[in-house]
Short mmCIF file of C-alpha atoms and ligand atoms in Angstrom, two decimals:
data_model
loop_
_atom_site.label_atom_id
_atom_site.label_comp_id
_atom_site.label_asym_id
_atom_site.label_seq_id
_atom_site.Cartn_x
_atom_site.Cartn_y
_atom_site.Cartn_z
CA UNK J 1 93.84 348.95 115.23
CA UNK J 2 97.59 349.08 113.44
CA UNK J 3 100.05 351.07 115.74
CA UNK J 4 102.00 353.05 113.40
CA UNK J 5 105.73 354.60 113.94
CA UNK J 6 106.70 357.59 111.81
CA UNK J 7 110.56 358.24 111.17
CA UNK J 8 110.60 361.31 109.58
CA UNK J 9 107.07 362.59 110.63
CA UNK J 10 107.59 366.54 109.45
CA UNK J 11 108.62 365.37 106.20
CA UNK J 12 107.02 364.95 102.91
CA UNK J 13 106.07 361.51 103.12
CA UNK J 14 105.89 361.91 107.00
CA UNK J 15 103.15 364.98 106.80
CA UNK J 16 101.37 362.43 104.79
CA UNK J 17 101.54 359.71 106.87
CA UNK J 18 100.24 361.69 109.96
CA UNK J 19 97.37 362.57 107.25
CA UNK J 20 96.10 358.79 106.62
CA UNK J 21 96.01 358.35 110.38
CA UNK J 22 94.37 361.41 111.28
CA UNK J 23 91.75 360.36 108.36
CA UNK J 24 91.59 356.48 109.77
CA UNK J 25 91.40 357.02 113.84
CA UNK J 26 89.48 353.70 113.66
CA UNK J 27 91.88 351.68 111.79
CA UNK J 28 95.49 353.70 112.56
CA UNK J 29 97.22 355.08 115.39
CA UNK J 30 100.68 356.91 115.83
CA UNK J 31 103.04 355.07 118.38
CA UNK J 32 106.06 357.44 118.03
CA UNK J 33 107.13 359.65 116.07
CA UNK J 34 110.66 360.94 114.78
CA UNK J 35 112.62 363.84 113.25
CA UNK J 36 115.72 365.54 113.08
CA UNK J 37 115.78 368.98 114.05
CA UNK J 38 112.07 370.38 113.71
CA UNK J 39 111.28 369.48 117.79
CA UNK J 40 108.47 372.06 118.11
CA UNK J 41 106.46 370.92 114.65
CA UNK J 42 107.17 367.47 115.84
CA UNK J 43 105.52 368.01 119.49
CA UNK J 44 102.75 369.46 117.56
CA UNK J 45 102.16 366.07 115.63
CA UNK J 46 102.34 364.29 118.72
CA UNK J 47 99.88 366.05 120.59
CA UNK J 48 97.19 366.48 117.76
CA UNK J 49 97.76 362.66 117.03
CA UNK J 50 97.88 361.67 120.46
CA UNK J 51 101.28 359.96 120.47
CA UNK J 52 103.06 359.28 123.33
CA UNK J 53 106.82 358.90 122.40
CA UNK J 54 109.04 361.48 120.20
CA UNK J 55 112.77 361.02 118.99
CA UNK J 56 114.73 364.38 118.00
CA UNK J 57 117.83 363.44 116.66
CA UNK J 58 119.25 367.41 117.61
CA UNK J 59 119.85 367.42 121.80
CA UNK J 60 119.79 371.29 121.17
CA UNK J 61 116.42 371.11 119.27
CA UNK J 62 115.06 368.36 121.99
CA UNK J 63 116.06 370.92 125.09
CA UNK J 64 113.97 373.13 123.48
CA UNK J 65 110.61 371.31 123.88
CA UNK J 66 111.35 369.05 126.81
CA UNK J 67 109.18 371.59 129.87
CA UNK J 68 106.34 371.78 126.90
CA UNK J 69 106.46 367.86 126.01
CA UNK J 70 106.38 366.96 129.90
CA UNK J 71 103.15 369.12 130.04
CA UNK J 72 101.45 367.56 127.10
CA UNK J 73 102.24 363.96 128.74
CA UNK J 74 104.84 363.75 125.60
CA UNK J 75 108.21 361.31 126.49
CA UNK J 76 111.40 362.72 124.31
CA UNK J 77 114.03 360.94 123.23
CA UNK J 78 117.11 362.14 121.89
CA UNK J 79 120.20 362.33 120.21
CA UNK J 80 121.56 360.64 117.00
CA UNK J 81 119.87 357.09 117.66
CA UNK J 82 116.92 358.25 118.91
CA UNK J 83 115.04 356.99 115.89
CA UNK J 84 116.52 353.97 116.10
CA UNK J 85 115.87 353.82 119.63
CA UNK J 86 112.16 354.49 118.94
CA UNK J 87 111.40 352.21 116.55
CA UNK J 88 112.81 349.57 118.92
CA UNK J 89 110.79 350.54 121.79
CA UNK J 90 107.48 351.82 120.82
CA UNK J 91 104.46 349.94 120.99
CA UNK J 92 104.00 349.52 117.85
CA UNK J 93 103.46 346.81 115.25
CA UNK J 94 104.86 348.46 112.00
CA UNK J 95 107.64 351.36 111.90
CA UNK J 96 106.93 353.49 108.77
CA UNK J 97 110.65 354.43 107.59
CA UNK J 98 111.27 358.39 106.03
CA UNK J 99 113.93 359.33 106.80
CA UNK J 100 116.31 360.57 104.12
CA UNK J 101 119.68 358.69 102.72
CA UNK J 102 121.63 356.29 105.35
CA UNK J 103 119.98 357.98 108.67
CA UNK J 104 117.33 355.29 107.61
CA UNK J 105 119.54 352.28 107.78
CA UNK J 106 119.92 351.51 111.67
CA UNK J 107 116.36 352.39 112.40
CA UNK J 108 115.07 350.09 109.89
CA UNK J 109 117.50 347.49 110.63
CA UNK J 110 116.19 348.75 114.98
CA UNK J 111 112.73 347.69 113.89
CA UNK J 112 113.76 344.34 112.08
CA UNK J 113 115.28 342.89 114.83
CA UNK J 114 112.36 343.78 116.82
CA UNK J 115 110.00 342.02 114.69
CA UNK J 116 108.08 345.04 113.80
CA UNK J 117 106.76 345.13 110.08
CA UNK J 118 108.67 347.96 108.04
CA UNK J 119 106.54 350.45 105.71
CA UNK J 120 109.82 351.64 103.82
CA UNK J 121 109.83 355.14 102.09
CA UNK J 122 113.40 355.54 102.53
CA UNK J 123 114.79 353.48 99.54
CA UNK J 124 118.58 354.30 100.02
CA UNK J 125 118.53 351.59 102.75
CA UNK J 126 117.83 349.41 100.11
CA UNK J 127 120.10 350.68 97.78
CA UNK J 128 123.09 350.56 100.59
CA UNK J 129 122.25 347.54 102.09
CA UNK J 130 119.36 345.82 100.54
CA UNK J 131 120.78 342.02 101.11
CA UNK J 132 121.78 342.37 104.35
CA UNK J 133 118.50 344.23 105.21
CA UNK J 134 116.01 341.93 103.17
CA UNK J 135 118.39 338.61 104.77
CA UNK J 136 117.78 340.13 108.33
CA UNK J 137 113.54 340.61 107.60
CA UNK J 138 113.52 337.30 106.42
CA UNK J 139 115.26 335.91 109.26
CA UNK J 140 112.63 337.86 111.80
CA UNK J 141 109.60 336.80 109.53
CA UNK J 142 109.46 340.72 109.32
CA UNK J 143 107.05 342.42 106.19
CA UNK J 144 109.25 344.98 104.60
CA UNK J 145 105.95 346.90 102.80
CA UNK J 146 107.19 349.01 99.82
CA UNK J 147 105.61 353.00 100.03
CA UNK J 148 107.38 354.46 97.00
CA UNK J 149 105.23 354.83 94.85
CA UNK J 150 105.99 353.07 91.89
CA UNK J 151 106.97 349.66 94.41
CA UNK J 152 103.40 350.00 95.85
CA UNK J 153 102.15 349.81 92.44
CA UNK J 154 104.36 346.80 91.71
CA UNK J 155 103.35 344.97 95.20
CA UNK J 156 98.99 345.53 94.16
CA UNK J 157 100.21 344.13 90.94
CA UNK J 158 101.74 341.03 91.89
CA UNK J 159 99.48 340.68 95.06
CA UNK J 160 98.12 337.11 93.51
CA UNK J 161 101.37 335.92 93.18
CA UNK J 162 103.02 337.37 96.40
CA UNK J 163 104.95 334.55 97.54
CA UNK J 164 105.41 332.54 101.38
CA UNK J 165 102.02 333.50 103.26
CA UNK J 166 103.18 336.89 105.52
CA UNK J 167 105.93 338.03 102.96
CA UNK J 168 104.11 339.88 100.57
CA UNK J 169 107.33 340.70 98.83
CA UNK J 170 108.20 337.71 97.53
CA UNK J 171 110.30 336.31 94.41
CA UNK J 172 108.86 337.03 91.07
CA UNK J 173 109.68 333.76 88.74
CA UNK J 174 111.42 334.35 85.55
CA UNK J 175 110.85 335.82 82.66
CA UNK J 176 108.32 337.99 84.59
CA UNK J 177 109.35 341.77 84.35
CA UNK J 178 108.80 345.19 86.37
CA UNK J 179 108.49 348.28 84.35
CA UNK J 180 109.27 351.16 86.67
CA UNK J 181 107.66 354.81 85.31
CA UNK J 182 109.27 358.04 85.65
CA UNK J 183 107.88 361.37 85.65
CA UNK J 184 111.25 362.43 83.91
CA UNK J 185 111.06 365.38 86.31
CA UNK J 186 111.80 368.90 85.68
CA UNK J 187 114.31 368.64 83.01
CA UNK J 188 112.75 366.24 80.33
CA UNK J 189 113.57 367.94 77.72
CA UNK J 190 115.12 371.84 78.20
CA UNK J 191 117.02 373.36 79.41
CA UNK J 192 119.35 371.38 76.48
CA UNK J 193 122.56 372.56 78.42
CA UNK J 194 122.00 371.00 82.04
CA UNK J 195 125.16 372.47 83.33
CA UNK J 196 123.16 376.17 84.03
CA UNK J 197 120.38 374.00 85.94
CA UNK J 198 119.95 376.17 90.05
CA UNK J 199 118.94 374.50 92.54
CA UNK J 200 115.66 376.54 92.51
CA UNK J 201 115.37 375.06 89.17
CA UNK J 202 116.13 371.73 90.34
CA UNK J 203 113.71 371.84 92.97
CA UNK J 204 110.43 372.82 91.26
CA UNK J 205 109.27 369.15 90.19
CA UNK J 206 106.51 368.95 87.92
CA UNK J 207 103.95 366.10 89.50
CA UNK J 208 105.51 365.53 93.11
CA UNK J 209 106.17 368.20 96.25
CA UNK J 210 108.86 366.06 98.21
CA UNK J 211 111.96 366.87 100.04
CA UNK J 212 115.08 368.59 98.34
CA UNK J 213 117.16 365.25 98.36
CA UNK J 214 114.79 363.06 96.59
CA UNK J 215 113.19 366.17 94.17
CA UNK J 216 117.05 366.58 92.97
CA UNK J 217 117.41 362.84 92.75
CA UNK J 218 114.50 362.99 90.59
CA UNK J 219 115.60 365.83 88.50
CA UNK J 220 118.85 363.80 87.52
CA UNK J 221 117.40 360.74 87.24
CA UNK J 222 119.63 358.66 90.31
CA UNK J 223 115.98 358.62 92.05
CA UNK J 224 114.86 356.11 89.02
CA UNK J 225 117.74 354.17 89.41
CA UNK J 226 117.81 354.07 93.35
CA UNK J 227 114.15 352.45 92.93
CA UNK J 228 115.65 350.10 90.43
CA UNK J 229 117.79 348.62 93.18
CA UNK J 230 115.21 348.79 95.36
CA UNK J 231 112.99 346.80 92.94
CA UNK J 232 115.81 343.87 92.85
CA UNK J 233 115.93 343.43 96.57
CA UNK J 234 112.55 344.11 97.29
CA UNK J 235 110.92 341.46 94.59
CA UNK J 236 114.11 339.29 94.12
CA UNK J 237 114.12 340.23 90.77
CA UNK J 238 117.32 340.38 88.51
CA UNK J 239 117.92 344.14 87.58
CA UNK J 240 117.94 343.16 84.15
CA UNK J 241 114.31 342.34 84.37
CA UNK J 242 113.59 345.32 85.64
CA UNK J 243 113.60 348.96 82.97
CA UNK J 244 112.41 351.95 83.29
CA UNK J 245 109.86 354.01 80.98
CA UNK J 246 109.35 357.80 80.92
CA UNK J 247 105.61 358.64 81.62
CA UNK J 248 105.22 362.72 82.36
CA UNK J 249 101.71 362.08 83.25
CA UNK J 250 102.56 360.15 86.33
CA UNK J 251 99.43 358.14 86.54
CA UNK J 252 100.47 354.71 85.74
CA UNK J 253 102.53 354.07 88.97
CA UNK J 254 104.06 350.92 87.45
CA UNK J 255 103.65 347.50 85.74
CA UNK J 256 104.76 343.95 86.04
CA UNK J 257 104.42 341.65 82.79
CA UNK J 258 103.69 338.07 83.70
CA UNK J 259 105.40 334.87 82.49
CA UNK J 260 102.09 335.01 79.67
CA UNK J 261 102.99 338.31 78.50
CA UNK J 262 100.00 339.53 80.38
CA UNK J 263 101.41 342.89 81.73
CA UNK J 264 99.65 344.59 84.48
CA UNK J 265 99.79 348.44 85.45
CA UNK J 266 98.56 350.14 88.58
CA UNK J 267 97.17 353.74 88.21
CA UNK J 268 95.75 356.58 90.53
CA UNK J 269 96.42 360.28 91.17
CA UNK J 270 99.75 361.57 92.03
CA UNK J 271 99.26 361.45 95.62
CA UNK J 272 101.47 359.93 98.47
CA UNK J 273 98.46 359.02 100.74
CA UNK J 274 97.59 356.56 98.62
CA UNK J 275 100.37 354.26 98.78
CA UNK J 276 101.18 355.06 102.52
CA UNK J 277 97.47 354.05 103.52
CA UNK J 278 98.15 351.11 101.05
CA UNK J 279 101.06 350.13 103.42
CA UNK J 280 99.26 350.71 106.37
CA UNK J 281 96.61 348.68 105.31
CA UNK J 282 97.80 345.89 103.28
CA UNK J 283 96.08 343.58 102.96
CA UNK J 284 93.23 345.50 103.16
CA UNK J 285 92.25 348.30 101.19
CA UNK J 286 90.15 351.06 103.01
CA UNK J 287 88.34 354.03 101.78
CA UNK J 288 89.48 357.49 101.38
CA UNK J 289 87.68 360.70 100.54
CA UNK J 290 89.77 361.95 97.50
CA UNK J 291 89.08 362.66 93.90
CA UNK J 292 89.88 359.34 92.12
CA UNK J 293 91.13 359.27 88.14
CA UNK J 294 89.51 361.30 85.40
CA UNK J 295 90.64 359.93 82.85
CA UNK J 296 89.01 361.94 80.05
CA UNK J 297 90.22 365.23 81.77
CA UNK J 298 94.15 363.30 81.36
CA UNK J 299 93.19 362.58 77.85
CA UNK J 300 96.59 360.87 76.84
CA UNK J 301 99.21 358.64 78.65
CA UNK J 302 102.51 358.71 76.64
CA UNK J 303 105.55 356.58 77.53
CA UNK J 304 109.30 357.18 75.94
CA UNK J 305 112.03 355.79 76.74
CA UNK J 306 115.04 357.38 78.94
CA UNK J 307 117.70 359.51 77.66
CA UNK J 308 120.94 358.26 80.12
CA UNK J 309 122.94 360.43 77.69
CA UNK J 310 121.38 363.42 79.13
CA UNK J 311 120.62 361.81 82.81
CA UNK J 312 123.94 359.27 82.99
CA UNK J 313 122.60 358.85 86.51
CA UNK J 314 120.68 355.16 85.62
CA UNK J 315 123.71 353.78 83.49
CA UNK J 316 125.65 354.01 86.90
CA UNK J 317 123.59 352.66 88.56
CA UNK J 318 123.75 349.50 86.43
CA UNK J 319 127.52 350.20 86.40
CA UNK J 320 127.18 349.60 90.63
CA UNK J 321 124.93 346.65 90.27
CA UNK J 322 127.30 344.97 87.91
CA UNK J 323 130.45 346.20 89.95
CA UNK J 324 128.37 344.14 93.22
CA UNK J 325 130.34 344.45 96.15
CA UNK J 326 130.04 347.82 98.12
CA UNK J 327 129.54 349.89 94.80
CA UNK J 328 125.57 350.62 95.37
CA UNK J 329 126.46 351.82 98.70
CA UNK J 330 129.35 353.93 97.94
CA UNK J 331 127.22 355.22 95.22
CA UNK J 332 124.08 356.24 97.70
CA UNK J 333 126.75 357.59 99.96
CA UNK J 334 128.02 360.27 97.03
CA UNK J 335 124.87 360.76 95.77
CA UNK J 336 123.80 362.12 99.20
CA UNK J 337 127.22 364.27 99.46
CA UNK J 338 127.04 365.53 95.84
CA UNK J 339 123.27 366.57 96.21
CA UNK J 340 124.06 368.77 99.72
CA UNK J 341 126.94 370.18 97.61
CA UNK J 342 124.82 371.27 94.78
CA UNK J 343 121.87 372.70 96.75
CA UNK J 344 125.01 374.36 98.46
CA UNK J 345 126.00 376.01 95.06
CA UNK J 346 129.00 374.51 95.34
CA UNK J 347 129.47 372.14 92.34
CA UNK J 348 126.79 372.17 89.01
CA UNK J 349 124.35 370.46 88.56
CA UNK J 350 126.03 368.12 85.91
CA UNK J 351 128.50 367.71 87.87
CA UNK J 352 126.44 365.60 90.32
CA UNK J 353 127.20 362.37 88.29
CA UNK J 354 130.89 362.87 87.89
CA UNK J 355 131.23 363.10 91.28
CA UNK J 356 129.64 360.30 92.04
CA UNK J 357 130.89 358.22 89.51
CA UNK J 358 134.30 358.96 91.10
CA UNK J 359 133.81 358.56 94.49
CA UNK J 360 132.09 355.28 93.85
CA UNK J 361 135.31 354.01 92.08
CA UNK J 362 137.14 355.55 95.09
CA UNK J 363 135.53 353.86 97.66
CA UNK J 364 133.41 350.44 96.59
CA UNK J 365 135.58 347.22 97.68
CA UNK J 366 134.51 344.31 95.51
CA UNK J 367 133.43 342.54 98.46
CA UNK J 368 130.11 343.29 101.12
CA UNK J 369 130.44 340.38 103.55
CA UNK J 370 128.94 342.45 106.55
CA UNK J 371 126.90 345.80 107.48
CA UNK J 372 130.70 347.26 108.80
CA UNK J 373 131.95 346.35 105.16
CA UNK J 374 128.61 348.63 104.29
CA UNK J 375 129.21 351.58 106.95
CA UNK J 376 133.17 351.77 106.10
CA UNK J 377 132.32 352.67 102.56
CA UNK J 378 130.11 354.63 103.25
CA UNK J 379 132.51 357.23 105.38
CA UNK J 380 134.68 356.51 102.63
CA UNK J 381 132.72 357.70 99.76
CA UNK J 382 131.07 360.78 101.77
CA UNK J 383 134.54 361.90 102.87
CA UNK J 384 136.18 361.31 98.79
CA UNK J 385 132.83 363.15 97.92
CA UNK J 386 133.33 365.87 100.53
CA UNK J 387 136.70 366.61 99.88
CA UNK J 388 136.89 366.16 95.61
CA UNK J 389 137.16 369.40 94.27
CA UNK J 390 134.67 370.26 91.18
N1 LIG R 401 108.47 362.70 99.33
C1 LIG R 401 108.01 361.76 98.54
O1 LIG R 401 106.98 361.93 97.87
C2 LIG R 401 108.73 360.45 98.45
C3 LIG R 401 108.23 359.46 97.58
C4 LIG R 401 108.85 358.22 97.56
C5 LIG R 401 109.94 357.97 98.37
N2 LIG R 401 110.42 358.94 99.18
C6 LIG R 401 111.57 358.66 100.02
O2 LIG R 401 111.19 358.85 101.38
C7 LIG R 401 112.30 359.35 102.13
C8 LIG R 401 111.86 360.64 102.82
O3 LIG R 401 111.59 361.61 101.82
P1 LIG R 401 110.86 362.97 102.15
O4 LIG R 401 110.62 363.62 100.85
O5 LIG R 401 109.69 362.73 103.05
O6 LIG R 401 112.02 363.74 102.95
P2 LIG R 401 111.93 365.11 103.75
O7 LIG R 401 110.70 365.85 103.39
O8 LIG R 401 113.23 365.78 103.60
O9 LIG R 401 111.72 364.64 105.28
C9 LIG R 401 112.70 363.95 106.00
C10 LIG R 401 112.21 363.65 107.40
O10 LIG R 401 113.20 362.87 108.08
C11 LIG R 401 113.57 363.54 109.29
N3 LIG R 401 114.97 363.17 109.55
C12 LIG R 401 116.05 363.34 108.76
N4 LIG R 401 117.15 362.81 109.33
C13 LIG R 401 116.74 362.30 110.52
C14 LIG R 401 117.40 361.64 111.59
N5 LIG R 401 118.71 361.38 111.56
N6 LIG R 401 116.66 361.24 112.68
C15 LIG R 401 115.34 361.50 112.73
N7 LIG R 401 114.66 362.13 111.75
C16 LIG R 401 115.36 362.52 110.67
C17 LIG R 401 113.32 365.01 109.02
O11 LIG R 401 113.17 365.73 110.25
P3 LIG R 401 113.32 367.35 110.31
O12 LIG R 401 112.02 367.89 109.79
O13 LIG R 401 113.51 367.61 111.74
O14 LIG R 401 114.49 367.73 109.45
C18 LIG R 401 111.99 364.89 108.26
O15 LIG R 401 110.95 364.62 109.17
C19 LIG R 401 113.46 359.53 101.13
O16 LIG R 401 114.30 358.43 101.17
C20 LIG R 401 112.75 359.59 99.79
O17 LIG R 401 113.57 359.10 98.73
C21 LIG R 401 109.84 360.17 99.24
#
């Protein structure tokens, strides 16, 4: 029995996460849960899952519940570490982590330094702060299990040769390679002039039903090239070992090619269960009662190559890579402020990489010698991309 904590159980991945348990009560069970605002649906998860700890990150939303929570034998926590709080304290032995953007940092970094195994979801905590989180993990002999998707299917590809016993994620020797696939999202190819794009628009992806941050992410492409970091610090792979393809069909999840040009791809249906039972269960696999691949009904699997004229999104994030320092988190940081500020209708959708581009010049320092260097530019890219005018 695997005692599971879910940061960011209403959410998309966290909805699914509660799923896979409900579905394994032999094999899973829910040790706390977390969200921000949404008390009452997250009382609701913890009674129907039996779980006896919940963090609200909203006092206001917390006071709401706390006469109903006492009733169902429910213990709240709350406030703005209460996740992190949680995933310190519950009995649990791996923290799932869903949260969206930098809210995901401490709690991850909570359940490191408790020696709890990480399922991470929420890749920006890799894209801030991915040596300082994967040098803390390593220094705990903590499992940081991948759950995005296309990382899972990179991890069941390279399971043979996963490195130290316990650290499933470990280096992958040169010249092997990770091909990352991308559904391209809504916006492959029309509208040509991007700059019209709503947010409605923005938010009606084609393969996935996910939360608004990551579903624009994905629409201009920074999503791809957040999982690219995540790829480097996650498999210790150079980023230039690591490209992306364009797959619309979203079936192949992924591939690694191996030192014998041997490349290996993992496929299934677009469905988040998968790879969060995957994480839950590695190294075991365990059954589930869904439809696998038809393959006939798919009939073709096509692969192209990105357009970063159109999406300029994955050229900066090479641009931050190269730039080292704080750039990656300075450009998570604006990506997360220019995202709010588009679903807000305040800036277009095009101009979502501009602003970012210039916030991350703002506010990266060209060295990252602690998580404070990390944090500072942070505030200092949210507040350049807060204040910027379009
Ligand atoms: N969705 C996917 O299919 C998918 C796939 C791969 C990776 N990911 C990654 O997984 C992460 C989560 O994505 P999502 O789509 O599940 O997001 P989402 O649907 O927006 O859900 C976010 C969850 O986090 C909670 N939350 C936000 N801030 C919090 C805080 N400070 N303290 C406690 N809880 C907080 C929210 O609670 P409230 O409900 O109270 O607001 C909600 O439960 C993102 O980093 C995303 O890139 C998602």
């Amino acid at each position: 029995m695997k005692r599971i904590a879910i940061l960011g159980s209403t959410g998309s991945i966290g909805t699914n996460a509660a799923d896979v348990i409900r579905t394994h009560p032999d094999d899973f069970r829910a040790a706390a849960l977390a969200v921000a605002r949404n008390a009452r649906a997250g009382l609701e998860q913890a009674v129907s899952l039996r779980c006896p700890l919940l963090a609200v990150a909203d006092p206001a939303a917390a006071d709401g519940i706390r006469a109903d929570a006492a009733r169902a034998g429910v213990e709240i926590v709350s406030g703005p570490g209460a996740a992190a709080e949680v995933a310190a304290r519950a009995e649990a032995d791996m923290v799932l982590v869903s949260l969206v953007g930098l809210s995901g940092l401490r709690p991850a970094l909570a359940a490191i330094e408790a020696g709890r195994d990480v399922a991470l979801a929420t890749k920006e905590v890799l894209v801030a702060a991915g040596e300082y989180v994967m040098a803390r993990a390593a220094a705990k002999g903590v499992r940081i299990i991948p759950v995005d998707s296309e990382h899972s299917a990179v991890f069941q590809c390279i399971q043979e040769r996963a490195g130290a016993p316990g650290f499933p994620c470990g280096a992958l020797p040169a010249p092997a390679s990770v091909t990352l696939t991308a559904s391209g999202g809504p916006f492959l190819d029309s509208p040509a002039d991007l700059s019209k794009v709503t947010p409605r628009m923005a938010l009606d992806h084609p393969r996935w039903k996910m939360g608004p941050k990551v579903t624009v992410d994905s629409a201009t492409m920074m999503n791809k090239g957040f999982e690219m970091l995540e790829a480097r610090w996650l498999f210790d792979i150079p980023l230039e070992r690591i490209g992306v393809v364009v797959h619309p069909e979203s079936t192949v999840h992924s591939l690694v090619t191996f030192e014998d040009g041997s490349t290996m791809a993992q496929l299934a249906p677009p469905d988040m269960r998968i790879p969060i039972q995957y994480a839950f269960s590695w190294p075991e696999r365990l059954p589930a009662e869904r439809a696998a691949l038809d393959l006939p009904a798919i009939g073709a699997l096509t692969f192209r190559k990105p357009d970063e004229t159109r999406f300029p999104c994955l050229s900066l994030v090479r641009a931050a890579a190269a730039a080292g320092g704080t750039a990656a988190a300075a450009l998570s940081a604006a990506d997360e402020i220019a995202v709010e500020r588009f679903l807000a209708g305040e800036i277009a959708f095009t101009d979502i990489p501009r602003l970012v581009e210039k916030a991350m010049n703002a506010a990266a320092s060209p060295s990252c010698s602690s998580l404070e260097d990390i944090l500072e530019t942070d505030a200092r890219a949210r507040a350049f991309a807060s204040a910027a005018l379009r």
